[in-house]
mmCIF file of C-alpha atoms in Angstrom:
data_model
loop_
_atom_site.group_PDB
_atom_site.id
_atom_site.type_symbol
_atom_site.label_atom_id
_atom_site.label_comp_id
_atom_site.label_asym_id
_atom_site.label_seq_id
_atom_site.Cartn_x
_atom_site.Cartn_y
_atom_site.Cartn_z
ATOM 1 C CA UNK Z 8 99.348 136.347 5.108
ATOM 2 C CA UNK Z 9 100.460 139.840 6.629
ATOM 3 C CA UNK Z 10 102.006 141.112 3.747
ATOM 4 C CA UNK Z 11 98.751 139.770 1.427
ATOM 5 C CA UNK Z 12 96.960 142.013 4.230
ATOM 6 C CA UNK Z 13 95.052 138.510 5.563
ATOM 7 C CA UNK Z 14 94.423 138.157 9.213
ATOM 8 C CA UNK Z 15 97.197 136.055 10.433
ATOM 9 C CA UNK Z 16 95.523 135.425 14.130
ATOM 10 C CA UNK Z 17 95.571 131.634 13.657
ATOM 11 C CA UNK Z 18 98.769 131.022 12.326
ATOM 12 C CA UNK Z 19 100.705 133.528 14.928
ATOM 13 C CA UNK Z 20 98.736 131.217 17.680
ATOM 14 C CA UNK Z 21 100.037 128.260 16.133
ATOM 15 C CA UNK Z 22 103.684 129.476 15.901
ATOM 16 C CA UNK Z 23 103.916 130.727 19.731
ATOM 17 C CA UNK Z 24 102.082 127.143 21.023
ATOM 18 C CA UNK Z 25 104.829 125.356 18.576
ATOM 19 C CA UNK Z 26 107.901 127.505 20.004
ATOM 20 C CA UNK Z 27 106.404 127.732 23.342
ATOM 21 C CA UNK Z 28 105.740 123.572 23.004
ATOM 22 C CA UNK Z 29 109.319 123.549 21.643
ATOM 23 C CA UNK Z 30 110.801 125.441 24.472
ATOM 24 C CA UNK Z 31 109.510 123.154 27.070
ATOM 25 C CA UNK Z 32 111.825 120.354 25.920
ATOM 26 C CA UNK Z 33 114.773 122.640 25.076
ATOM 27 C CA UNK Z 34 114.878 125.678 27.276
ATOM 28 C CA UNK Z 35 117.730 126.753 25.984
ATOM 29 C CA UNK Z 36 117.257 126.945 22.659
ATOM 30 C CA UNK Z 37 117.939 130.505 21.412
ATOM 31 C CA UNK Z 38 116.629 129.550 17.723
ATOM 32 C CA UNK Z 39 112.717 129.063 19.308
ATOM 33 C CA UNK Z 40 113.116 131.519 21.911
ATOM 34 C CA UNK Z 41 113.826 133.902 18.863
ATOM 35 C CA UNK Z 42 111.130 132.919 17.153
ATOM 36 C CA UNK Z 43 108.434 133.430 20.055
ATOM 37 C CA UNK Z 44 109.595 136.818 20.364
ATOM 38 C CA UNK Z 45 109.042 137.212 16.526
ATOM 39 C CA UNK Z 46 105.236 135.226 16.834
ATOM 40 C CA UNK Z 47 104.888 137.755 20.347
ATOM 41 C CA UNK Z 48 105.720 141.156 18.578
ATOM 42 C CA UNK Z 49 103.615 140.438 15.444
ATOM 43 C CA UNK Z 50 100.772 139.266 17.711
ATOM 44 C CA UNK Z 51 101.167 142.645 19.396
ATOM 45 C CA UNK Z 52 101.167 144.376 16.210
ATOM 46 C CA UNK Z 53 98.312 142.690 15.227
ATOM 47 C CA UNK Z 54 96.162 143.327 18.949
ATOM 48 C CA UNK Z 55 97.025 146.529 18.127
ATOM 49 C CA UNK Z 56 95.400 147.248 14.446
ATOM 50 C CA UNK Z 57 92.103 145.629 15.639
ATOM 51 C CA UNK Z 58 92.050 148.133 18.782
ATOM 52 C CA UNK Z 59 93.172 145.314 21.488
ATOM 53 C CA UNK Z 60 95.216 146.129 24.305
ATOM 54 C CA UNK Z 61 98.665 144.942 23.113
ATOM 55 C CA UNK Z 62 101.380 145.480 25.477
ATOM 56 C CA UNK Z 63 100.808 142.245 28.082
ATOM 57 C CA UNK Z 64 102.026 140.726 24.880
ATOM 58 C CA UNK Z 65 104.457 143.399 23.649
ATOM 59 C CA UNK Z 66 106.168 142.557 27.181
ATOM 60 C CA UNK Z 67 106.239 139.030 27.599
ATOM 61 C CA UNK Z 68 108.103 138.958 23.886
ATOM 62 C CA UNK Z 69 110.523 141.354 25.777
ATOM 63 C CA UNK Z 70 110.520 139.546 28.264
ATOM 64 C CA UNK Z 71 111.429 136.071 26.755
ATOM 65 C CA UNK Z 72 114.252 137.993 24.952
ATOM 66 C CA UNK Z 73 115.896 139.597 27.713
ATOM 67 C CA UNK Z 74 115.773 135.662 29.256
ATOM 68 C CA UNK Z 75 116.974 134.457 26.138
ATOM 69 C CA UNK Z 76 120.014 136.620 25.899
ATOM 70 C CA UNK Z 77 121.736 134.698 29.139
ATOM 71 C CA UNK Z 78 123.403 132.169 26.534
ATOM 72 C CA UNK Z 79 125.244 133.470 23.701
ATOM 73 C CA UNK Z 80 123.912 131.772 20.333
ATOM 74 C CA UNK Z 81 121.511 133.802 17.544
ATOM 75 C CA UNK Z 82 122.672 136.841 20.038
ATOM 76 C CA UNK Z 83 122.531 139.534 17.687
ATOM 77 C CA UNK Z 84 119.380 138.521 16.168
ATOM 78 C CA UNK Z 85 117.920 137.992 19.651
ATOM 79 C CA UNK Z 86 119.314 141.732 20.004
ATOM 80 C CA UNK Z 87 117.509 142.777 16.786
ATOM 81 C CA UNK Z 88 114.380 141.280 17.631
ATOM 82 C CA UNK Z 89 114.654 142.669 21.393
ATOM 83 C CA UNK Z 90 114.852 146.407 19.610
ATOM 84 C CA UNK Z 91 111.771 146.031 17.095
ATOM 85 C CA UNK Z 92 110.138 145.029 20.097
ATOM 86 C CA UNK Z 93 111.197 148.293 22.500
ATOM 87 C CA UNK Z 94 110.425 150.661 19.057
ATOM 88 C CA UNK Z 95 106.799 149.207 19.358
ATOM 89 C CA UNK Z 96 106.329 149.695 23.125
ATOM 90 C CA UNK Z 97 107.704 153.241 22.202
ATOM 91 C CA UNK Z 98 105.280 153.412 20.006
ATOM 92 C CA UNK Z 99 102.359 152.466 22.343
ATOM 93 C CA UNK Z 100 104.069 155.242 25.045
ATOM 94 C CA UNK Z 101 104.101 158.103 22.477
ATOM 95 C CA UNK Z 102 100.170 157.323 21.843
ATOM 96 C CA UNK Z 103 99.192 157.301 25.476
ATOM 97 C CA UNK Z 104 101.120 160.669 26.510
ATOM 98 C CA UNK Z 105 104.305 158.847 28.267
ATOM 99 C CA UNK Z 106 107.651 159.725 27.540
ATOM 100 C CA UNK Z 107 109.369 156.656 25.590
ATOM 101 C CA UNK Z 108 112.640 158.010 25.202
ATOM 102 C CA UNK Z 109 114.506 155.387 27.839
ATOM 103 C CA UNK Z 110 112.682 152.935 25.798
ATOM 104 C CA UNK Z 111 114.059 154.380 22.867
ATOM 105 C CA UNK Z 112 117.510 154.552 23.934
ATOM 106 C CA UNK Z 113 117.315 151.040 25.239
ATOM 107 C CA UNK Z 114 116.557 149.809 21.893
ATOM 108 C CA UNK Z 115 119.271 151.910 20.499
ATOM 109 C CA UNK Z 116 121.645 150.747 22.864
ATOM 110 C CA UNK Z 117 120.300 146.848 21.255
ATOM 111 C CA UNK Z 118 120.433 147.467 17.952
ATOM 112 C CA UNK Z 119 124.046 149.150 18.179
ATOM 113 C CA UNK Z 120 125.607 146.145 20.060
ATOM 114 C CA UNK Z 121 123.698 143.838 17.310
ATOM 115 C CA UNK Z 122 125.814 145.378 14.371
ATOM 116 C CA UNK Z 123 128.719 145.164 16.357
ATOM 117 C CA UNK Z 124 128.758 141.664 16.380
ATOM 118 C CA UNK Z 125 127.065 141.081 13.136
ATOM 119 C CA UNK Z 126 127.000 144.124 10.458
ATOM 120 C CA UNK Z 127 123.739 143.425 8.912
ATOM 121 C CA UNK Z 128 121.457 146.014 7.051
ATOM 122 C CA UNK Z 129 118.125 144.762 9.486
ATOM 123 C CA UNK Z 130 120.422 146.165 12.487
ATOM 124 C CA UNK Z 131 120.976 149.647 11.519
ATOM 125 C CA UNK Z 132 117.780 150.205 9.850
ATOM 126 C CA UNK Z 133 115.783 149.298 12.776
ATOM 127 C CA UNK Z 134 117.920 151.811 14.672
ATOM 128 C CA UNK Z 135 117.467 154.311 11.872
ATOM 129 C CA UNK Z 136 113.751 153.623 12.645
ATOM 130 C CA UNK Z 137 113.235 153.420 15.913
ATOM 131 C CA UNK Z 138 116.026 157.012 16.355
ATOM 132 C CA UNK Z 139 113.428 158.473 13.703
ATOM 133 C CA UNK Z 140 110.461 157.828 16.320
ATOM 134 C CA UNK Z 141 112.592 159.640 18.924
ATOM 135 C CA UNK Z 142 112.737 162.966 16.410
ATOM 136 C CA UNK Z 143 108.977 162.741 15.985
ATOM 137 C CA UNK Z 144 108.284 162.709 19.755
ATOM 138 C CA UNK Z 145 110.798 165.214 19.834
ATOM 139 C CA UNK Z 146 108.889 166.891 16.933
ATOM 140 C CA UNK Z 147 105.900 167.095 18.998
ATOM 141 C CA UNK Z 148 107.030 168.566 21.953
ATOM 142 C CA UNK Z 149 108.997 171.259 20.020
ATOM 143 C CA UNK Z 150 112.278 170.061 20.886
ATOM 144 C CA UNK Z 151 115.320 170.463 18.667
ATOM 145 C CA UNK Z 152 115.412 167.206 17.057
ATOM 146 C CA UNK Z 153 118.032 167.675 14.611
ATOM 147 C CA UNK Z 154 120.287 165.508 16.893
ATOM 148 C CA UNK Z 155 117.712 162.511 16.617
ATOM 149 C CA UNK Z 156 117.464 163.302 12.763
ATOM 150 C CA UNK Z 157 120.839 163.133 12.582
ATOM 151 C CA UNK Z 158 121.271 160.055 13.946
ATOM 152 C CA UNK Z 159 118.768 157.985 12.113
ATOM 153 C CA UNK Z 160 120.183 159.133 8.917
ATOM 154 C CA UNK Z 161 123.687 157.577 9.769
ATOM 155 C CA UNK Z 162 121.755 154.619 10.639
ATOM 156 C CA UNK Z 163 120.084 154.370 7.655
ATOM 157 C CA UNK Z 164 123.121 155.347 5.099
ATOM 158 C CA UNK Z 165 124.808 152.556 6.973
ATOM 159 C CA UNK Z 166 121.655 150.285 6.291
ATOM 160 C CA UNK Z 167 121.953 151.388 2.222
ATOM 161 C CA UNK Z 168 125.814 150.385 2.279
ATOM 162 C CA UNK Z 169 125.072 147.105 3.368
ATOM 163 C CA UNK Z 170 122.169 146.636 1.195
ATOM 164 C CA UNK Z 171 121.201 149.391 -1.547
ATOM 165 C CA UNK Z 172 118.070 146.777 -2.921
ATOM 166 C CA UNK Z 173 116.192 147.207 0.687
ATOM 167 C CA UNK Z 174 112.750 148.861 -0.329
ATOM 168 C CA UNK Z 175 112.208 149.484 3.966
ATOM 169 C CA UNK Z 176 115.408 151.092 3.962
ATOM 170 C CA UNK Z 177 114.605 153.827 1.068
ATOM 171 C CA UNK Z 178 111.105 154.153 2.862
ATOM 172 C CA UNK Z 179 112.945 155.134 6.186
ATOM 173 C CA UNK Z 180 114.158 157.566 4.183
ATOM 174 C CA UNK Z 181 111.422 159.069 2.999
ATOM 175 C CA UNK Z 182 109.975 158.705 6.619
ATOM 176 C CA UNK Z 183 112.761 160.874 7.795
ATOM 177 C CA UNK Z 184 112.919 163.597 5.305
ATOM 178 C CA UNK Z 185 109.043 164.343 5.054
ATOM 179 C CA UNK Z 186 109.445 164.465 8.623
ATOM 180 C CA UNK Z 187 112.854 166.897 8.445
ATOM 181 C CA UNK Z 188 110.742 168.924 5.967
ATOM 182 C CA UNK Z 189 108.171 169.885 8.267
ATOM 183 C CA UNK Z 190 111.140 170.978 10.968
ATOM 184 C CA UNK Z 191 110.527 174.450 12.504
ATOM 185 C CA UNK Z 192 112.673 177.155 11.788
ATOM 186 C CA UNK Z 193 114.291 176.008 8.060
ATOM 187 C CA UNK Z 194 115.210 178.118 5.616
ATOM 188 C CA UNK Z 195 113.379 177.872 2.271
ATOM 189 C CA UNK Z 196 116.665 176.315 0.289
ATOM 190 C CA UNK Z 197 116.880 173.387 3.140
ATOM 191 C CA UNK Z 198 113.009 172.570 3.405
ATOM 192 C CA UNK Z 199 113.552 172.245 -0.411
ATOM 193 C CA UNK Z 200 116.368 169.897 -0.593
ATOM 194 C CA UNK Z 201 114.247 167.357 1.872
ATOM 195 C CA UNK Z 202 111.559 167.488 -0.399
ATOM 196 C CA UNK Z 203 114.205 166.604 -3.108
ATOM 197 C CA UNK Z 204 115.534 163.882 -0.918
ATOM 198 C CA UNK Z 205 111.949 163.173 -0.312
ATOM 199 C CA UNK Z 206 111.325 162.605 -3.641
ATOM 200 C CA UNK Z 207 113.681 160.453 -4.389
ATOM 201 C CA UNK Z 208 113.331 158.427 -1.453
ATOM 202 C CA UNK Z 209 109.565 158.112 -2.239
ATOM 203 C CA UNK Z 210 111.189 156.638 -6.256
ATOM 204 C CA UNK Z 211 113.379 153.892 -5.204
ATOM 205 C CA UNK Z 212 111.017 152.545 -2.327
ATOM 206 C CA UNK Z 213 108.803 152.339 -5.228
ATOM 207 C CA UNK Z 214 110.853 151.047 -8.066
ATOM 208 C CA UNK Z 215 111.842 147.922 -5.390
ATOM 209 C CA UNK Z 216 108.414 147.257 -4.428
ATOM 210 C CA UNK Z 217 105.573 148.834 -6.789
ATOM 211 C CA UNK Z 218 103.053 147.318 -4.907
ATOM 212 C CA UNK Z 219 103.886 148.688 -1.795
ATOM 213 C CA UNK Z 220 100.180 149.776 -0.210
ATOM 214 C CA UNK Z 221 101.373 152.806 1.963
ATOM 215 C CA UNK Z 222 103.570 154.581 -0.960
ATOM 216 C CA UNK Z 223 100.413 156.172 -2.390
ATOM 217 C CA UNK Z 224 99.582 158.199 0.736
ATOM 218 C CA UNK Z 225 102.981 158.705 1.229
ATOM 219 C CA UNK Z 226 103.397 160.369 -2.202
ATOM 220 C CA UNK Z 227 100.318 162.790 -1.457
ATOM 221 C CA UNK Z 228 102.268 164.256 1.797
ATOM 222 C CA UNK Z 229 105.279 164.546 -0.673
ATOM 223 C CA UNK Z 230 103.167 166.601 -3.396
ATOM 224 C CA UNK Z 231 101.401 168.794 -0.435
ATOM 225 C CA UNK Z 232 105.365 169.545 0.392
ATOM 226 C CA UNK Z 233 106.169 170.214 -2.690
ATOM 227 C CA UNK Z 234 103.066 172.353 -3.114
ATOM 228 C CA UNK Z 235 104.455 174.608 -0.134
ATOM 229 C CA UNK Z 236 107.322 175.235 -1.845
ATOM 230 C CA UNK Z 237 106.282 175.922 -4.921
ATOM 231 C CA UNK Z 238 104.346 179.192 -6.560
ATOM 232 C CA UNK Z 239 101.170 179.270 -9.246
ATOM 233 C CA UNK Z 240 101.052 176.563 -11.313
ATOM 234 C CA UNK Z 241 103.791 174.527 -10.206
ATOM 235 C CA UNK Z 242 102.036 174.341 -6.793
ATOM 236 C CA UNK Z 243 98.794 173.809 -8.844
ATOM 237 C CA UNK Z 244 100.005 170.992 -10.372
ATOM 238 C CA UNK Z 245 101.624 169.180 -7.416
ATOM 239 C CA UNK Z 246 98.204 169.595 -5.434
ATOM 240 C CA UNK Z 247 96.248 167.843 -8.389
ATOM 241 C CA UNK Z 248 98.969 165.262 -8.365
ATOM 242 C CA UNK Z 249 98.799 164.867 -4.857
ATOM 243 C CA UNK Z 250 94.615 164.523 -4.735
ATOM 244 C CA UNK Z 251 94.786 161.582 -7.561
ATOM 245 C CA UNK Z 252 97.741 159.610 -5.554
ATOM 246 C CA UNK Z 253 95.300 160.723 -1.996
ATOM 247 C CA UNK Z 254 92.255 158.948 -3.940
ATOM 248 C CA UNK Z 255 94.576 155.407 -4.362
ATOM 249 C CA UNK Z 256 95.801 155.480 -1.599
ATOM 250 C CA UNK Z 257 91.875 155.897 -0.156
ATOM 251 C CA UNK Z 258 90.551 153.315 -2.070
ATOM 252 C CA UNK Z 259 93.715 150.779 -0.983
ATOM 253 C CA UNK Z 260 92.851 151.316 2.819
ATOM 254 C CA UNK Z 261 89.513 150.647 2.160
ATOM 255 C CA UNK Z 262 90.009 147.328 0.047
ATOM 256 C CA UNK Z 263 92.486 146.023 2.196
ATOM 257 C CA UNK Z 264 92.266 147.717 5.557
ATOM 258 C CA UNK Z 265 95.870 149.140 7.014
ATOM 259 C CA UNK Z 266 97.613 152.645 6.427
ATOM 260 C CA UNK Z 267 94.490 154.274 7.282
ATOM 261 C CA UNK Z 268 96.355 156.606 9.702
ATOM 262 C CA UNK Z 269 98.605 157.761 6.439
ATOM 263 C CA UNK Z 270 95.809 158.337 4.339
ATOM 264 C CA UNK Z 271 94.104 160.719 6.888
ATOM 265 C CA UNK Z 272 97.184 162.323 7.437
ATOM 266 C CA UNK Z 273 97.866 162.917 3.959
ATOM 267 C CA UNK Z 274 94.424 164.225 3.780
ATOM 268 C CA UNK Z 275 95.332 166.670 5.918
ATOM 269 C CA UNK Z 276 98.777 167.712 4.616
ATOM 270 C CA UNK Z 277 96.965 168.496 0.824
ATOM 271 C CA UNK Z 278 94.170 170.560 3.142
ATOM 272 C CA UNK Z 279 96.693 172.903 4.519
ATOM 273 C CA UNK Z 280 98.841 173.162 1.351
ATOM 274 C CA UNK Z 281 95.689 174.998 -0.311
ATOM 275 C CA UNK Z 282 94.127 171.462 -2.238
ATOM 276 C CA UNK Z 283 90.908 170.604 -3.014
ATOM 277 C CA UNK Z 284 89.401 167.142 -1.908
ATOM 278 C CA UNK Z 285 86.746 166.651 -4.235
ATOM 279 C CA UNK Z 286 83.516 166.241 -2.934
ATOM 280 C CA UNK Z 287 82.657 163.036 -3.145
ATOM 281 C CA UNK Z 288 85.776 162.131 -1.280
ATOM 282 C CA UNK Z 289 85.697 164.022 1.666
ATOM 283 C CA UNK Z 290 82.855 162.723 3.442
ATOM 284 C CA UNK Z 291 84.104 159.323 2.625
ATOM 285 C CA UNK Z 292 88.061 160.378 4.335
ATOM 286 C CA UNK Z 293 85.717 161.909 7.619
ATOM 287 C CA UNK Z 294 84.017 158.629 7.870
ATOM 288 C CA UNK Z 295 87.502 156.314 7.638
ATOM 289 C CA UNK Z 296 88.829 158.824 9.997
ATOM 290 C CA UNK Z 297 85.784 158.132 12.742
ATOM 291 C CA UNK Z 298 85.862 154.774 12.057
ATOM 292 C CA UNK Z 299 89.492 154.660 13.189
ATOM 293 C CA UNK Z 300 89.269 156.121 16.409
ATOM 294 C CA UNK Z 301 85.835 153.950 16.933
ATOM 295 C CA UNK Z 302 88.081 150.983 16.578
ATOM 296 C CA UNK Z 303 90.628 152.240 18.570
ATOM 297 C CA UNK Z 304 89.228 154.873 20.986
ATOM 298 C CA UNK Z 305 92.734 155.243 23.104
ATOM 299 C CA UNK Z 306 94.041 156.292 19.708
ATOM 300 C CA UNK Z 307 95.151 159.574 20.800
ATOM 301 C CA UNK Z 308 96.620 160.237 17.075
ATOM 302 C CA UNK Z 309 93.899 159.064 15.520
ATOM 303 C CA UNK Z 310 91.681 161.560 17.519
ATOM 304 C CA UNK Z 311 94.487 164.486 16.574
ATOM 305 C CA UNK Z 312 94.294 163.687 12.563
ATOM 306 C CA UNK Z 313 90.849 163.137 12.553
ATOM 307 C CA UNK Z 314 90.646 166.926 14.341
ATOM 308 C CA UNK Z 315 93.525 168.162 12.145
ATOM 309 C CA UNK Z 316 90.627 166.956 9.273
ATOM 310 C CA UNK Z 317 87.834 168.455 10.350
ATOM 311 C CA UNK Z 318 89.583 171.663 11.150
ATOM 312 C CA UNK Z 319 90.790 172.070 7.559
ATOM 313 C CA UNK Z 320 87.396 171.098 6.316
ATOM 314 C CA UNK Z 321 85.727 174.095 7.872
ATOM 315 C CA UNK Z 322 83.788 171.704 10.660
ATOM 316 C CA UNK Z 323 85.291 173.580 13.472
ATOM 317 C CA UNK Z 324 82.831 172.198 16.547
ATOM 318 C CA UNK Z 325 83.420 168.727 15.402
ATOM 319 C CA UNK Z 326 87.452 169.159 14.794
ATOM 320 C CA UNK Z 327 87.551 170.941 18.641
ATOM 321 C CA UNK Z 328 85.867 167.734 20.322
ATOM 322 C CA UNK Z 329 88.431 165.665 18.601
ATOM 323 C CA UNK Z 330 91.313 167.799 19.104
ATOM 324 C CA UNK Z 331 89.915 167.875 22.827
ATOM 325 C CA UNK Z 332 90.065 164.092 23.262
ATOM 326 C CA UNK Z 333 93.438 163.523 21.422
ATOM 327 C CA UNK Z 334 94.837 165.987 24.495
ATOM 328 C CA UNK Z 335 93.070 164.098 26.846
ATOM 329 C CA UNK Z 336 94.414 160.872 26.015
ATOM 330 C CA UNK Z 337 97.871 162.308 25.080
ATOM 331 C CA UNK Z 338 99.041 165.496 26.229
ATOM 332 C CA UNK Z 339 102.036 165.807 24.370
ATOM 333 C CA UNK Z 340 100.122 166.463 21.979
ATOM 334 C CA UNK Z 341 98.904 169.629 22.704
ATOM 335 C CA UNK Z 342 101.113 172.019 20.773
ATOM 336 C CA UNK Z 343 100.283 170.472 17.544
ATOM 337 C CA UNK Z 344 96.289 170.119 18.324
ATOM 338 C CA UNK Z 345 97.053 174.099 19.176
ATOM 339 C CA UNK Z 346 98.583 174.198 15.841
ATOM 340 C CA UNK Z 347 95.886 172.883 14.149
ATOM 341 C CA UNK Z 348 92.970 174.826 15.730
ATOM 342 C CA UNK Z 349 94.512 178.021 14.386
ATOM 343 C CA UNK Z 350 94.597 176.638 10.780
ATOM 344 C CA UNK Z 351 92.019 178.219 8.742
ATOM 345 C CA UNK Z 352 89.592 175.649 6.689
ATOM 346 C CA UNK Z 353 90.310 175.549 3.170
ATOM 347 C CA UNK Z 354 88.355 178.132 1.337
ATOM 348 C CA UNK Z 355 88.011 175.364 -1.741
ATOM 349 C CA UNK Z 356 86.360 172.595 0.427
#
């Protein structure tokens, strides 16, 4: 159901009464303990995308893992399972302004003992992962993150050696060098070598699953890097590119709901490389970008893109009031909302 973008609300209830039903009789049972952290963490995930508070759920799954882990049996995938669900309660922290790196490095420390007793390519890519959310809170504080970056590319190379056919592997990797791209202080020959890398990232997540819904927003921040590294009409050309695969991507979000954070962000990355959102499009990216933060007002990054947006738009009142609540909510995120006042609107929208 999740991955045919259905609401799986009945069938996650099910599955947690069942293990929760099954754990009753056998306490001890590491094989249903597992799998009510699995039912826990997607029915977190799930609070989450329709704006509910998720993390009384988020930490009773870690909860019911760390109990779990007493006895000895499924331990590595109780370890696995134990670090997804730290990277989301990261997750949660970085949105509300708290600092999640001891969560971070908790689920590090997880995932790392996993592969030691199991090498398996679900291990090191969710520590790949969850390192590469470090580097963006690091990111947004200004903070040298090439350690973090560093890190969650070993991860992930070690991930590829153990399984080259993983399409969320190779999207990791194109995570991790759009976000290595946009590092401070690189030289023009490095910025274009993680567009490369990028690039190629961005092709084999593709070629193993075409149908992935987030690769078409994901392309558009590629072509707005590879617009701001290239000059006259190869720049040209990657912004056009860039504004058809931002128009897919738009009208995926809005047939099937998800990734609507991407597609605003990519919005924004083709704004400040010098596109052109055509008209009728705009309006239409404003109004998925309100709609977000109606859904889920404590969205602190949804208030920053949606500011980001506006800013690059030329609707500077309206960008400052959303830039003003995404600080509010989340003050590590003032250096980028600073960032983003300064930008000047796109002369073509």
């Amino acid at each position: 159901q999740m991955i045919r973008q259905e609401d799986p609300g009945e069938a996650l209830a099910a599955a947690i009464a069942e293990a929760e039903n099954g754990l009753a009789l056998r306490s001890d049972s590491a094989g249903l303990a597992n799998d009510l952290v699995t039912a826990l963490r997607y029915s977190a995930e799930r609070q989450f995308n329709l704006g509910q508070d998720p993390e009384p759920t988020i930490a009773r799954a870690i909860a019911v893992a760390h109990q779990a882990l007493q006895g000895s049996r499924l331990r590595d995938y109780l370890l696995n399972n134990l670090g997804n669900c730290l990277e989301f309660k990261a997750e949660l922290q970085m949105g509300r302004g708290q600092d999640p790196e001891p969560t971070v490095r908790e689920a590090i420390h997880h995932l790392q003992e996993a592969a030691r007793l199991k090498p398996w390519v679900g291990h090191s890519s969710s520590e790949g992962g969850v390192t590469l959310q470090l580097a963006t809170y690091q990111a947004w504080l200004g903070k040298d993150n090439a350690q973090a970056l560093a890190d969650s590319l070993r991860a992930l190379r070690e991930a590829e050696r153990l399984n080259a056919n993983s399409y969320r592997v190779q999207l990791a990797f194109l995570k991790l060098h759009l976000l290595h791209a946009r590092k401070e202080g690189l030289q023009q020959a490095e910025i274009i070598h993680q567009v490369t890398r990028a690039r190629q990232a961005f092709d084999r997540t593709t070629a193993l699953n075409p149908g992935l819904p987030e690769a078409a927003a994901l392309e558009a921040s590629v072509f707005a890097l590879e617009a701001q590294v290239s000059t006259s009409y190869a720049k040209q050309t990657a912004l056009e590119k860039g504004i058809r695969a931002l128009q897919r991507s738009f009208e995926s979000a809005e047939r099937s709901g998800g990734r609507e954070s991407l597609v605003i962000e990519a919005a924004g990355d083709l704004l400040e490389a010098g596109g052109e959102i055509p008209t009728i499009l705009a309006p239409r990216i404003i109004d998925l970008a309100t709609r977000v933060v109606a859904m889920k007002p404590w969205d602190s990054w949804g208030h920053f893109q949606r500011g980001r947006l506006l800013q690059c738009l030329g609707r500077s009142r309206e960008a400052s009031l959303s830039l003003d609540e995404a600080i509010r909510r989340n003050p590590n995120l003032a250096r980028l909302a600073k960032a983003a006042r300064d930008q000047k609107p796109s002369l073509k929208n």
